[in-house]
Coordinates of N, CA, C and O in Angstrom, one line a residue:
M1 N 3.5 1.5 -6.8 CA 4.2 1.4 -5.3 C 5.1 3.2 -5.8 O 5.9 3.5 -6.8
D2 N 5.2 3.8 -4.8 CA 6.2 4.2 -4.4 C 7.5 4.2 -3.9 O 7.9 3.2 -3.5
G3 N 8.4 4.9 -4.7 CA 9.6 5.2 -4.5 C 9.9 5.7 -2.9 O 9.2 6.5 -2.8
P4 N 11.6 4.4 -2.3 CA 11.2 4.9 -0.3 C 11.7 6.6 -0.4 O 12.7 7.4 -1.1
G5 N 11.3 7.5 0.1 CA 10.9 8.6 0.0 C 11.2 10.4 -0.8 O 11.3 11.3 -0.6
G6 N 10.6 9.6 -2.1 CA 10.1 9.6 -3.8 C 7.8 10.2 -3.5 O 7.9 10.3 -2.8
G7 N 7.9 11.4 -4.2 CA 6.9 11.2 -4.6 C 5.9 11.8 -3.3 O 5.7 12.8 -2.1
A8 N 4.7 11.5 -2.7 CA 3.7 10.8 -1.9 C 4.0 10.5 -1.1 O 3.7 10.8 -0.5
A9 N 4.9 9.5 -1.1 CA 5.6 9.5 0.0 C 5.7 10.3 0.9 O 6.2 10.7 2.5
G10 N 6.9 11.3 0.3 CA 7.7 12.7 1.2 C 5.8 13.9 1.4 O 6.5 14.2 2.6
R11 N 5.1 13.1 1.1 CA 4.2 15.1 1.0 C 3.2 14.0 2.3 O 2.8 14.8 2.6
R12 N 3.7 12.5 2.5 CA 2.9 11.7 3.4 C 3.6 11.6 5.0 O 3.3 11.1 6.3
N13 N 4.4 12.5 4.9 CA 5.5 12.0 6.2 C 5.1 13.2 7.1 O 4.1 13.0 8.7
R14 N 3.5 14.5 7.6 CA 3.2 15.6 7.9 C 1.7 13.7 8.6 O 1.5 14.2 9.9
A15 N 1.8 13.2 8.1 CA -0.3 12.7 7.4 C 0.3 11.8 9.0 O -0.1 11.2 9.6
V16 N 1.4 10.7 9.1 CA 1.0 10.1 9.4 C 1.1 10.2 12.3 O 0.9 9.7 12.4
V17 N 2.2 11.8 11.7 CA 2.3 12.2 12.6 C 0.8 13.1 13.1 O 1.0 12.8 14.6
I18 N -0.1 13.1 12.2 CA -1.0 13.1 13.1 C -2.2 12.7 13.0 O -3.1 12.5 14.7
E19 N -1.9 11.8 12.9 CA -3.0 10.3 12.5 C -2.7 9.7 14.3 O -3.6 9.7 14.3
H20 N -1.4 9.6 14.3 CA -1.6 8.1 15.2 C 0.3 9.1 15.9 O 0.5 8.1 17.2
G21 N 0.2 10.0 15.5 CA 0.8 10.9 17.3 C 0.9 11.0 18.1 O -0.6 10.3 19.2
G22 N 1.2 10.3 19.2 CA 0.8 10.9 21.1 C 1.7 10.4 21.7 O 3.3 10.8 21.3
S23 N 1.6 10.7 23.2 CA 2.5 10.1 24.0 C 2.9 8.8 24.4 O 2.4 8.1 25.0
R24 N 3.9 7.5 24.0 CA 4.1 6.6 24.6 C 5.2 6.3 25.3 O 6.1 7.4 24.9
I25 N 5.2 5.3 25.9 CA 7.2 5.5 26.6 C 7.5 3.7 25.5 O 7.0 3.2 25.1
R26 N 9.1 4.3 26.1 CA 10.0 2.8 25.0 C 9.4 1.3 26.0 O 10.6 1.9 26.9
T27 N 8.9 0.7 25.5 CA 8.7 -0.4 26.2 C 9.6 -0.9 26.0 O 10.3 -2.4 26.5
V28 N 11.0 -1.6 25.1 CA 11.8 -2.6 24.6 C 12.5 -1.8 23.8 O 12.6 -0.7 23.2
D29 N 13.9 -1.5 24.1 CA 14.8 -1.6 23.2 C 16.1 -2.4 23.4 O 17.0 -3.1 24.2
E30 N 16.0 -3.5 22.1 CA 17.5 -4.7 21.9 C 17.6 -4.9 21.5 O 17.9 -4.6 20.1
H31 N 19.2 -4.9 21.6 CA 20.0 -3.9 21.2 C 20.5 -5.5 19.9 O 21.6 -5.1 18.3
A32 N 20.4 -6.7 20.4 CA 20.7 -7.4 19.6 C 20.0 -8.7 19.1 O 19.8 -10.0 19.7
F33 N 17.8 -8.2 18.1 CA 17.2 -8.5 18.6 C 17.8 -9.9 16.4 O 18.4 -8.7 15.7
V34 N 18.1 -11.0 16.5 CA 19.0 -11.9 15.4 C 17.0 -12.6 15.4 O 16.8 -13.0 16.4
T35 N 17.6 -12.3 13.3 CA 16.5 -13.4 13.7 C 16.7 -15.0 12.3 O 18.4 -14.0 12.2
Q36 N 16.0 -15.2 11.6 CA 16.5 -16.1 10.7 C 17.5 -15.2 9.5 O 18.3 -15.7 8.9
H37 N 17.0 -14.7 9.0 CA 17.0 -13.3 8.3 C 18.3 -12.6 8.5 O 19.0 -12.2 7.5
G38 N 18.6 -11.8 9.1 CA 19.0 -10.9 10.0 C 19.1 -10.7 11.7 O 18.2 -10.7 12.1
S39 N 20.0 -9.4 12.0 CA 20.0 -9.0 13.5 C 19.6 -7.3 13.4 O 20.1 -6.3 11.9
M40 N 19.4 -6.5 14.1 CA 18.9 -5.0 13.9 C 19.0 -5.3 15.8 O 18.8 -5.9 16.3
R41 N 18.8 -3.0 15.7 CA 18.5 -3.4 17.2 C 16.5 -2.4 16.8 O 16.0 -1.8 15.9
V42 N 16.0 -2.8 18.1 CA 14.4 -2.9 18.0 C 14.2 -1.8 19.5 O 14.7 -2.4 19.9
Q43 N 13.7 -0.6 18.8 CA 13.2 -0.3 20.1 C 11.8 -0.3 20.0 O 11.7 0.6 18.7
V44 N 10.9 -0.2 20.7 CA 8.9 -0.1 20.4 C 8.2 0.9 21.3 O 9.3 1.1 23.0
F45 N 7.9 1.7 21.0 CA 7.4 2.4 21.5 C 6.1 2.3 22.3 O 4.2 1.7 21.2
T46 N 5.1 2.4 23.2 CA 3.9 2.7 23.7 C 3.0 2.7 24.2 O 3.5 3.6 24.7
A47 N 2.1 2.6 24.4 CA 0.8 3.8 25.6 C -1.1 2.8 25.0 O -1.0 2.7 24.1
E48 N -1.5 3.1 25.7 CA -2.6 2.6 25.7 C -3.6 3.4 24.4 O -3.9 4.6 25.3
G49 N -4.7 2.8 23.6 CA -5.0 2.7 22.7 C -5.3 3.5 21.9 O -5.3 3.5 20.7
L50 N -3.2 3.3 21.9 CA -2.3 4.0 20.9 C -1.6 2.8 19.8 O -1.2 1.8 20.6
R51 N -1.6 2.7 19.0 CA -1.0 1.7 17.7 C 0.5 1.7 18.6 O 1.4 3.3 18.4
S52 N 1.4 1.3 18.9 CA 2.9 0.5 18.7 C 2.9 0.9 17.8 O 2.6 1.0 16.6
V53 N 4.9 1.5 18.2 CA 5.2 2.2 17.3 C 7.2 1.1 17.3 O 7.6 1.7 18.8
A54 N 7.6 0.7 16.1 CA 8.9 -0.2 15.9 C 9.5 0.9 15.5 O 9.6 1.4 14.2
V55 N 10.7 1.4 16.1 CA 11.8 2.1 15.5 C 13.2 0.9 14.7 O 13.5 0.2 16.2
V56 N 13.5 0.0 13.7 CA 14.3 -0.4 13.8 C 15.6 -0.4 12.6 O 15.8 0.6 12.0
T57 N 16.4 -0.1 13.4 CA 18.2 0.6 12.7 C 18.6 -0.9 12.6 O 19.0 -1.7 13.6
Q58 N 19.6 -0.8 11.8 CA 20.8 -1.8 11.1 C 21.2 -1.9 9.7 O 21.4 -0.4 10.2
T59 N 22.7 -1.7 10.9 CA 23.7 -1.6 9.8 C 24.1 -2.8 8.3 O 23.4 -3.6 8.2
D60 N 24.4 -2.9 7.2 CA 25.2 -3.2 5.9 C 25.4 -3.9 6.4 O 25.6 -4.8 6.4
R61 N 25.9 -4.9 7.9 CA 26.1 -6.7 7.6 C 26.2 -7.0 8.2 O 26.6 -8.0 9.7
E62 N 25.2 -7.2 7.9 CA 24.0 -8.1 9.7 C 23.2 -8.8 8.4 O 21.8 -8.6 9.1
G63 N 23.5 -9.3 7.9 CA 22.6 -9.4 7.3 C 21.2 -9.8 5.3 O 21.2 -8.9 5.4
R64 N 20.6 -9.7 5.8 CA 18.9 -9.2 4.6 C 18.8 -7.9 4.7 O 18.8 -8.0 6.1
S65 N 19.1 -6.6 5.0 CA 18.4 -5.7 5.3 C 17.4 -5.9 5.5 O 16.4 -6.1 4.9
L66 N 16.8 -4.0 5.8 CA 15.0 -4.3 5.9 C 15.0 -4.1 5.0 O 13.4 -4.4 4.7
Q67 N 15.3 -3.0 3.8 CA 14.2 -3.0 2.4 C 13.5 -4.4 1.9 O 12.8 -4.9 1.5
N68 N 14.8 -5.3 2.2 CA 14.4 -6.9 1.8 C 13.8 -8.1 1.7 O 12.8 -8.9 1.9
G69 N 14.5 -7.9 3.6 CA 13.3 -8.7 5.1 C 11.6 -7.9 5.4 O 11.9 -8.4 6.4
A70 N 11.6 -6.8 4.7 CA 10.5 -5.6 5.8 C 9.6 -6.9 6.3 O 9.0 -6.0 7.3
E71 N 9.3 -7.5 5.6 CA 7.4 -8.6 5.8 C 8.5 -9.3 6.5 O 8.0 -9.5 7.6
R72 N 9.3 -10.1 6.5 CA 9.2 -10.2 7.2 C 9.9 -10.8 8.4 O 9.7 -11.0 9.9
Y73 N 10.6 -9.5 8.8 CA 11.1 -8.3 10.0 C 10.6 -7.8 10.8 O 10.3 -8.8 11.7
V74 N 9.0 -7.5 10.4 CA 7.5 -7.1 10.5 C 7.2 -8.2 11.5 O 6.1 -7.9 13.0
E75 N 6.8 -9.9 11.0 CA 5.7 -9.8 11.6 C 6.9 -10.8 12.4 O 5.9 -11.1 13.8
E76 N 7.9 -10.9 12.5 CA 9.0 -11.2 13.6 C 8.6 -10.4 15.1 O 8.6 -11.1 15.7
V77 N 8.7 -9.0 14.2 CA 8.7 -7.7 15.5 C 7.1 -8.4 16.8 O 7.4 -7.8 17.1
W78 N 5.7 -7.4 15.3 CA 5.1 -7.6 16.6 C 4.6 -9.4 17.4 O 4.3 -9.4 18.2
Q79 N 4.8 -10.9 16.3 CA 4.4 -11.8 17.5 C 5.8 -12.0 17.9 O 5.2 -12.2 19.3
R80 N 6.5 -11.3 19.1 CA 7.9 -11.5 19.3 C 7.1 -10.0 20.5 O 7.8 -10.4 22.1
F81 N 6.4 -9.1 20.2 CA 6.9 -8.2 20.8 C 5.3 -7.3 20.8 O 5.7 -6.5 22.2
C82 N 5.2 -7.3 20.7 CA 3.2 -7.2 20.8 C 2.2 -8.3 20.3 O 1.4 -8.0 18.6
P83 N 2.9 -9.2 20.8 CA 1.4 -10.6 20.2 C 0.3 -10.0 20.0 O -0.6 -11.1 19.8
E84 N -0.1 -9.5 21.0 CA -2.4 -9.2 21.6 C -2.8 -9.1 20.7 O -3.9 -8.2 20.8
E85 N -1.1 -8.1 19.8 CA -2.3 -6.7 18.7 C -2.5 -7.4 17.7 O -2.6 -7.6 17.4
I86 N -4.0 -7.0 17.2 CA -4.0 -7.3 15.8 C -3.7 -6.4 14.4 O -3.7 -6.8 13.6
E87 N -3.1 -6.1 15.3 CA -2.0 -4.8 13.6 C -0.5 -4.8 13.7 O -0.9 -4.8 14.9
P88 N 0.1 -4.9 12.9 CA 1.7 -4.7 13.8 C 1.9 -3.7 13.9 O 1.2 -2.8 13.6
P89 N 2.7 -3.3 14.7 CA 3.3 -2.1 14.7 C 3.5 -1.4 13.8 O 3.8 -2.3 12.8
L90 N 3.3 -0.1 14.1 CA 3.9 0.9 12.8 C 6.1 0.4 12.5 O 6.5 1.4 13.6
F91 N 6.0 0.9 11.3 CA 7.2 -0.8 11.1 C 8.2 1.2 10.7 O 8.0 1.3 9.7
I92 N 8.9 2.1 11.6 CA 10.0 2.9 11.0 C 11.5 2.0 10.9 O 11.6 1.6 12.0
A93 N 11.7 2.0 10.1 CA 13.2 1.5 9.4 C 14.3 2.7 9.5 O 14.0 3.2 9.0
H94 N 15.0 2.1 10.2 CA 16.5 2.9 10.2 C 17.5 2.3 9.4 O 18.3 1.4 10.5
Q95 N 18.2 1.9 8.2 CA 19.5 1.7 7.4 C 20.3 2.5 7.6 O 20.0 3.9 7.5
L96 N 21.9 2.1 7.7 CA 22.8 2.6 8.0 C 23.5 1.5 7.0 O 24.2 0.6 7.4
L97 N 24.1 2.3 6.2 CA 24.8 1.7 4.9 C 26.3 2.1 5.0 O 27.5 3.7 4.7
G98 N 26.7 2.1 6.2 CA 28.8 2.3 6.5 C 28.6 4.3 7.5 O 27.9 3.8 8.1
E99 N 29.1 4.8 6.5 CA 28.4 5.9 6.9 C 27.5 7.0 6.1 O 27.2 8.5 6.4
L100 N 27.3 6.3 6.2 CA 25.3 7.1 4.5 C 24.3 6.4 6.1 O 23.9 5.7 5.9
D101 N 23.2 7.2 6.3 CA 21.9 7.3 7.2 C 21.0 7.0 5.6 O 21.1 8.7 5.4
L102 N 20.7 6.3 5.9 CA 19.1 6.5 4.2 C 18.0 7.2 6.0 O 16.9 7.0 4.4
G103 N 18.0 6.6 6.9 CA 16.9 8.5 7.0 C 16.1 7.3 7.9 O 16.4 6.1 8.1
F104 N 14.8 7.4 8.2 CA 14.2 7.1 8.9 C 12.6 6.6 8.2 O 11.9 7.5 7.3
Q105 N 11.8 6.3 7.6 CA 10.9 6.0 6.7 C 9.9 5.1 7.4 O 11.2 3.9 7.7
Q106 N 8.7 4.9 7.0 CA 8.3 3.6 6.9 C 7.4 3.1 6.5 O 7.2 3.0 4.9
F107 N 6.6 1.5 6.9 CA 6.9 0.0 5.7 C 5.0 0.0 6.4 O 4.8 0.2 7.8
L108 N 5.1 0.3 4.9 CA 3.0 0.2 4.9 C 2.9 -1.6 4.2 O 3.8 -2.1 3.6
F109 N 2.1 -1.8 5.7 CA 2.3 -3.5 5.6 C 0.1 -3.7 5.7 O -0.6 -3.1 6.3
T110 N -0.2 -5.0 4.9 CA -1.6 -5.4 4.0 C -1.5 -6.4 5.3 O -0.6 -7.2 5.8
V111 N -2.7 -6.9 6.0 CA -2.4 -8.0 7.4 C -3.3 -9.0 6.9 O -4.4 -8.5 6.2
V112 N -2.6 -10.4 6.1 CA -3.3 -10.9 5.5 C -4.0 -12.8 6.8 O -4.6 -14.0 6.5
G113 N -4.0 -11.9 8.2 CA -3.8 -13.2 9.7 C -2.7 -12.8 10.1 O -2.2 -12.1 10.4
P114 N -3.3 -13.6 12.0 CA -2.2 -13.3 12.9 C -0.6 -13.8 12.4 O 0.1 -14.7 12.2
H115 N -0.1 -12.7 12.8 CA 1.2 -11.9 12.6 C 1.9 -12.1 11.0 O 2.5 -12.3 11.5
T116 N 0.8 -12.3 10.3 CA 1.4 -12.4 9.1 C 0.7 -11.0 8.2 O 0.1 -10.7 8.5
V117 N 1.7 -10.6 7.2 CA 1.5 -9.5 6.5 C 1.9 -9.5 4.7 O 2.4 -11.3 5.0
E118 N 1.4 -9.1 3.9 CA 0.9 -9.1 2.7 C 2.1 -8.7 1.7 O 3.1 -7.7 2.8
R119 N 2.5 -9.6 1.1 CA 3.6 -10.0 0.3 C 4.2 -8.3 -0.9 O 2.2 -8.9 -1.5
P120 N 4.2 -7.5 -1.5 CA 5.6 -6.9 -1.3 C 4.7 -6.4 -0.6 O 4.3 -5.2 -0.3
V121 N 5.6 -5.6 1.0 CA 5.6 -3.8 1.7 C 5.3 -3.6 0.2 O 5.7 -3.2 -0.6
R122 N 4.7 -2.1 0.7 CA 4.6 -0.2 0.6 C 5.4 0.5 1.0 O 6.1 0.1 2.3
W123 N 5.9 1.1 0.1 CA 6.7 2.6 0.9 C 6.1 3.2 1.6 O 5.1 4.0 0.5
G124 N 6.3 3.6 2.2 CA 5.6 4.8 3.7 C 6.2 6.5 3.5 O 7.2 6.8 2.7
P125 N 6.1 7.0 4.2 CA 6.6 8.5 3.9 C 7.9 8.9 5.4 O 8.6 7.8 5.4
M126 N 8.9 9.7 4.0 CA 10.3 9.4 5.6 C 9.6 11.0 6.0 O 8.9 11.4 6.3
L127 N 10.4 9.9 7.8 CA 10.2 11.7 8.8 C 11.1 12.0 8.9 O 12.8 10.4 9.4
T128 N 11.7 12.5 10.1 CA 13.1 13.3 10.0 C 12.9 13.4 11.9 O 12.0 12.1 11.9
L129 N 14.3 13.4 12.7 CA 14.0 12.7 13.3 C 12.9 13.3 14.7 O 12.7 13.0 15.6
A130 N 12.9 14.1 14.1 CA 11.9 15.9 15.5 C 10.6 14.5 14.9 O 10.2 14.9 15.6
E131 N 10.2 14.5 13.9 CA 8.8 14.4 13.8 C 9.2 12.9 13.1 O 7.8 12.3 14.8
L132 N 9.6 11.7 14.6 CA 9.2 10.8 14.4 C 9.0 10.4 16.4 O 8.7 10.4 16.6
E133 N 10.1 11.4 16.7 CA 9.8 12.2 18.0 C 9.1 12.3 18.8 O 8.2 11.8 19.6
E134 N 7.8 13.8 17.6 CA 6.3 13.5 18.3 C 5.9 12.7 17.6 O 4.4 12.4 19.0
L135 N 6.0 11.4 16.7 CA 5.1 10.5 16.3 C 5.0 10.1 17.9 O 4.0 9.8 18.6
V136 N 6.4 9.6 18.3 CA 6.5 8.0 19.5 C 5.9 9.0 21.0 O 5.9 8.6 21.3
G137 N 6.1 10.4 21.2 CA 6.1 11.7 22.0 C 7.1 11.5 22.9 O 6.7 12.0 23.9
G138 N 8.6 11.0 22.3 CA 10.0 11.2 23.1 C 10.8 11.0 22.4 O 11.0 10.8 22.2
P139 N 12.1 11.1 23.3 CA 13.0 10.8 23.1 C 13.3 9.4 22.1 O 13.0 8.5 23.0
V140 N 13.7 9.1 20.5 CA 14.1 7.9 20.4 C 16.1 7.8 20.3 O 16.3 9.2 19.2
D141 N 16.1 7.0 20.0 CA 18.3 6.6 20.1 C 18.4 6.3 18.4 O 17.6 4.8 17.7
P142 N 19.3 7.2 18.0 CA 18.9 6.9 16.1 C 20.4 5.4 16.1 O 20.4 5.3 15.2
D143 N 20.9 5.5 16.9 CA 22.2 5.3 16.6 C 21.9 3.1 16.9 O 20.5 3.0 17.8
R144 N 23.2 2.2 16.6 CA 22.8 1.3 16.9 C 22.5 1.3 17.2 O 22.5 -0.4 18.3
G145 N 23.7 1.1 18.7 CA 23.3 0.6 20.2 C 24.2 -0.1 20.7 O 24.8 -0.5 20.2
D146 N 25.7 0.5 21.8 CA 26.1 0.4 23.3 C 26.2 -1.4 22.4 O 27.1 -1.7 22.6
G147 N 25.4 -2.4 22.1 CA 24.9 -4.0 22.9 C 25.4 -4.3 21.0 O 25.2 -5.7 21.4
Y148 N 25.8 -2.8 20.0 CA 25.8 -4.5 19.3 C 27.4 -3.7 19.1 O 28.6 -3.0 18.9
V149 N 27.9 -5.2 18.7 CA 29.7 -6.1 18.2 C 29.6 -5.9 17.1 O 28.9 -6.9 16.0
E150 N 29.9 -4.7 16.3 CA 30.8 -5.0 14.9 C 31.2 -6.9 14.3 O 32.0 -6.9 14.8
P151 N 30.9 -7.1 13.0 CA 31.1 -8.3 12.3 C 32.3 -8.2 12.4 O 33.3 -7.1 12.4
E152 N 33.9 -9.3 12.9 CA 35.2 -8.7 11.8 C 35.1 -8.7 10.4 O 34.2 -9.4 9.8
P153 N 36.0 -7.7 9.8 CA 36.0 -8.2 8.6 C 36.1 -9.1 7.9 O 37.3 -9.9 8.6
A154 N 35.6 -9.4 6.1 CA 35.7 -11.2 5.8 C 37.2 -11.2 5.8 O 37.8 -10.1 4.6
Q155 N 38.0 -12.3 6.0 CA 39.1 -12.3 5.4 C 39.2 -12.1 4.3 O 38.8 -13.2 3.2
A156 N 40.5 -11.5 3.4 CA 40.8 -12.0 1.3 C 41.3 -13.1 1.4 O 42.6 -13.3 1.6
R157 N 40.7 -14.1 0.0 CA 40.7 -15.4 0.1 C 42.5 -15.4 -0.8 O 43.0 -13.8 -1.2
P158 N 43.5 -16.2 -0.6 CA 44.3 -15.8 -0.2 C 45.5 -16.0 -2.2 O 44.1 -16.9 -2.9
P159 N 45.4 -15.5 -2.6 CA 46.7 -15.6 -4.3 C 46.1 -16.7 -4.6 O 47.2 -17.7 -3.9
V160 N 46.1 -16.9 -6.1 CA 46.5 -18.4 -6.7 C 47.4 -18.0 -6.6 O 48.6 -17.9 -6.9
G161 N 47.5 -19.0 -6.6 CA 49.2 -20.1 -5.9 C 49.6 -19.4 -4.7 O 51.9 -20.7 -4.2
A162 N 49.6 -19.5 -3.5 CA 49.5 -19.1 -2.8 C 49.9 -20.6 -1.7 O 50.1 -20.3 -0.3
S163 N 49.3 -21.1 -2.1 CA 49.3 -22.4 -1.1 C 48.8 -24.0 -2.5 O 48.8 -23.6 -3.7
G164 N 48.8 -24.8 -1.8 CA 48.8 -26.3 -2.2 C 47.7 -26.3 -3.7 O 47.5 -26.9 -4.1
F165 N 47.2 -25.8 -3.0 CA 45.8 -25.9 -3.6 C 45.2 -24.7 -4.9 O 44.2 -24.5 -5.1
G166 N 46.5 -23.9 -5.0 CA 46.6 -23.2 -6.9 C 47.0 -23.7 -7.1 O 46.6 -24.4 -8.0
R167 N 47.8 -22.7 -8.0 CA 49.1 -23.2 -9.3 C 49.8 -23.9 -8.5 O 50.5 -23.8 -7.5
F168 N 50.2 -25.3 -9.4 CA 51.3 -25.7 -9.2 C 52.0 -26.3 -11.0 O 51.2 -25.8 -11.4
A169 N 53.2 -26.9 -10.4 CA 54.2 -26.7 -11.3 C 54.7 -28.6 -11.2 O 54.6 -29.5 -10.3
V170 N 55.2 -29.4 -12.5 CA 54.9 -30.6 -12.2 C 56.7 -30.4 -12.5 O 57.4 -30.2 -13.5
L171 N 57.6 -30.9 -11.3 CA 59.2 -30.8 -11.1 C 59.2 -32.1 -12.4 O 58.4 -33.1 -12.4
P172 N 60.2 -32.0 -13.3 CA 61.6 -33.1 -13.9 C 61.1 -34.3 -13.4 O 62.0 -34.8 -12.6
G173 N 60.5 -35.2 -13.7 CA 60.9 -36.5 -13.6 C 59.3 -37.3 -13.0 O 59.5 -38.6 -12.4
A174 N 59.0 -36.9 -12.6 CA 58.1 -36.5 -12.1 C 57.1 -36.9 -12.5 O 56.5 -37.0 -13.8
S175 N 56.2 -38.4 -11.9 CA 54.5 -38.5 -13.5 C 53.2 -38.2 -12.9 O 53.1 -37.7 -12.1
P176 N 52.5 -37.6 -13.2 CA 51.3 -37.5 -13.8 C 50.5 -37.7 -13.3 O 49.7 -37.4 -12.5
S177 N 51.0 -39.1 -13.1 CA 49.4 -40.2 -12.6 C 50.4 -39.8 -11.0 O 49.2 -40.9 -10.5
S178 N 50.9 -39.6 -10.4 CA 51.5 -39.4 -8.6 C 50.8 -37.8 -8.3 O 51.3 -38.2 -7.7
I179 N 51.3 -36.6 -8.6 CA 51.0 -35.9 -8.1 C 50.6 -35.6 -7.0 O 49.6 -36.0 -7.8
C180 N 50.5 -35.0 -6.2 CA 49.8 -35.5 -4.9 C 49.8 -36.2 -4.2 O 48.2 -37.2 -3.9
G181 N 50.2 -37.0 -4.8 CA 49.5 -39.2 -4.2 C 48.8 -39.4 -5.0 O 48.1 -39.8 -4.5
L182 N 47.6 -39.1 -6.2 CA 47.0 -39.8 -7.0 C 47.0 -40.6 -7.6 O 48.6 -39.8 -8.9
R183 N 47.2 -41.7 -7.8 CA 47.4 -42.7 -9.1 C 46.0 -42.5 -9.8 O 45.5 -43.5 -9.5
L184 N 46.7 -42.7 -10.7 CA 45.9 -42.7 -12.3 C 46.0 -44.2 -12.4 O 46.9 -44.7 -13.5
P185 N 44.8 -44.7 -12.8 CA 44.4 -45.8 -13.5 C 45.3 -46.1 -15.6 O 44.8 -44.5 -15.5
P186 N 47.0 -47.3 -14.9 CA 47.5 -46.9 -16.9 C 45.9 -46.7 -17.8 O 44.7 -47.4 -18.0
R187 N 47.0 -46.0 -18.5 CA 45.4 -45.6 -20.0 C 45.6 -46.5 -21.0 O 47.0 -47.8 -20.9
P188 N 44.9 -47.1 -21.5 CA 44.1 -48.5 -22.1 C 45.9 -48.3 -23.2 O 45.2 -47.2 -23.8
A189 N 45.8 -49.3 -24.3 CA 46.4 -49.2 -25.3 C 46.0 -49.2 -26.3 O 46.2 -48.1 -26.7
R190 N 44.2 -49.3 -26.1 CA 43.4 -47.8 -27.6 C 43.7 -46.9 -27.0 O 43.3 -46.9 -26.3
S191 N 43.6 -45.5 -28.1 CA 42.3 -44.4 -28.1 C 41.5 -44.5 -26.9 O 40.1 -45.5 -27.3
G192 N 41.2 -43.7 -26.5 CA 40.4 -43.3 -25.8 C 39.7 -44.6 -24.6 O 40.9 -45.2 -23.8
W193 N 38.5 -44.6 -23.8 CA 39.0 -44.9 -22.1 C 37.4 -46.1 -22.5 O 37.0 -46.7 -21.7
K194 N 37.6 -47.3 -23.9 CA 36.3 -48.0 -23.9 C 36.5 -49.6 -23.0 O 37.4 -49.8 -23.1
G195 N 35.5 -49.6 -23.1 CA 35.6 -50.9 -21.4 C 36.0 -51.1 -20.4 O 36.1 -51.7 -19.1
L196 N 35.9 -49.1 -19.4 CA 36.5 -49.5 -18.1 C 35.2 -48.3 -17.3 O 34.0 -47.9 -18.3
D197 N 34.6 -49.3 -16.1 CA 33.6 -49.6 -15.9 C 33.2 -48.0 -15.2 O 34.1 -47.7 -14.3
V198 N 33.2 -47.7 -15.2 CA 33.0 -45.9 -14.3 C 31.5 -46.1 -14.1 O 31.1 -45.2 -13.5
R199 N 30.8 -46.6 -13.8 CA 29.4 -47.3 -12.8 C 29.2 -47.6 -11.4 O 29.4 -47.0 -10.8
R200 N 31.1 -47.9 -10.7 CA 31.6 -48.1 -9.4 C 32.4 -47.1 -8.8 O 32.4 -46.0 -9.1

């Protein structure tokens, strides 16, 4: 398997443009495409006689990443937007990790059934934005989209001892058997708990 953007994948970046390039129109631009595994923006470019191209953009806080969920994501995009096509659209992943932009990379799949691809994904060529726009034959928006609402950051957990569920102290004179209203059965006179029925 070729690593992302390295070796043979880098040398094939022009090949995909030469093989599949053509004038398409953007027929889908869904900023909030949601699956059970994650969310993303999906732009689909289509034209008669040409294979469709899906450009999928995702941030790092939207569930399973494009790299880790590629097979499931391409199946859902294929079934939702190109259901009549015998092949999935060319899948161009655009992962944004905070301020880091990982660029545009084609993921390669082997079809094993209707809207079903083989696992695992294979890394394809990296494309510049100019090469991607040459591939689809028009402009591609590289942003996450105006329809994206960034999730609120997770609240930090309170430090231990900041609430009644953290560290506590037993006040003088308090019985350990009645702390927080918990009343324990009296300890038997003999050592251990022999004879206590714990099956109930």
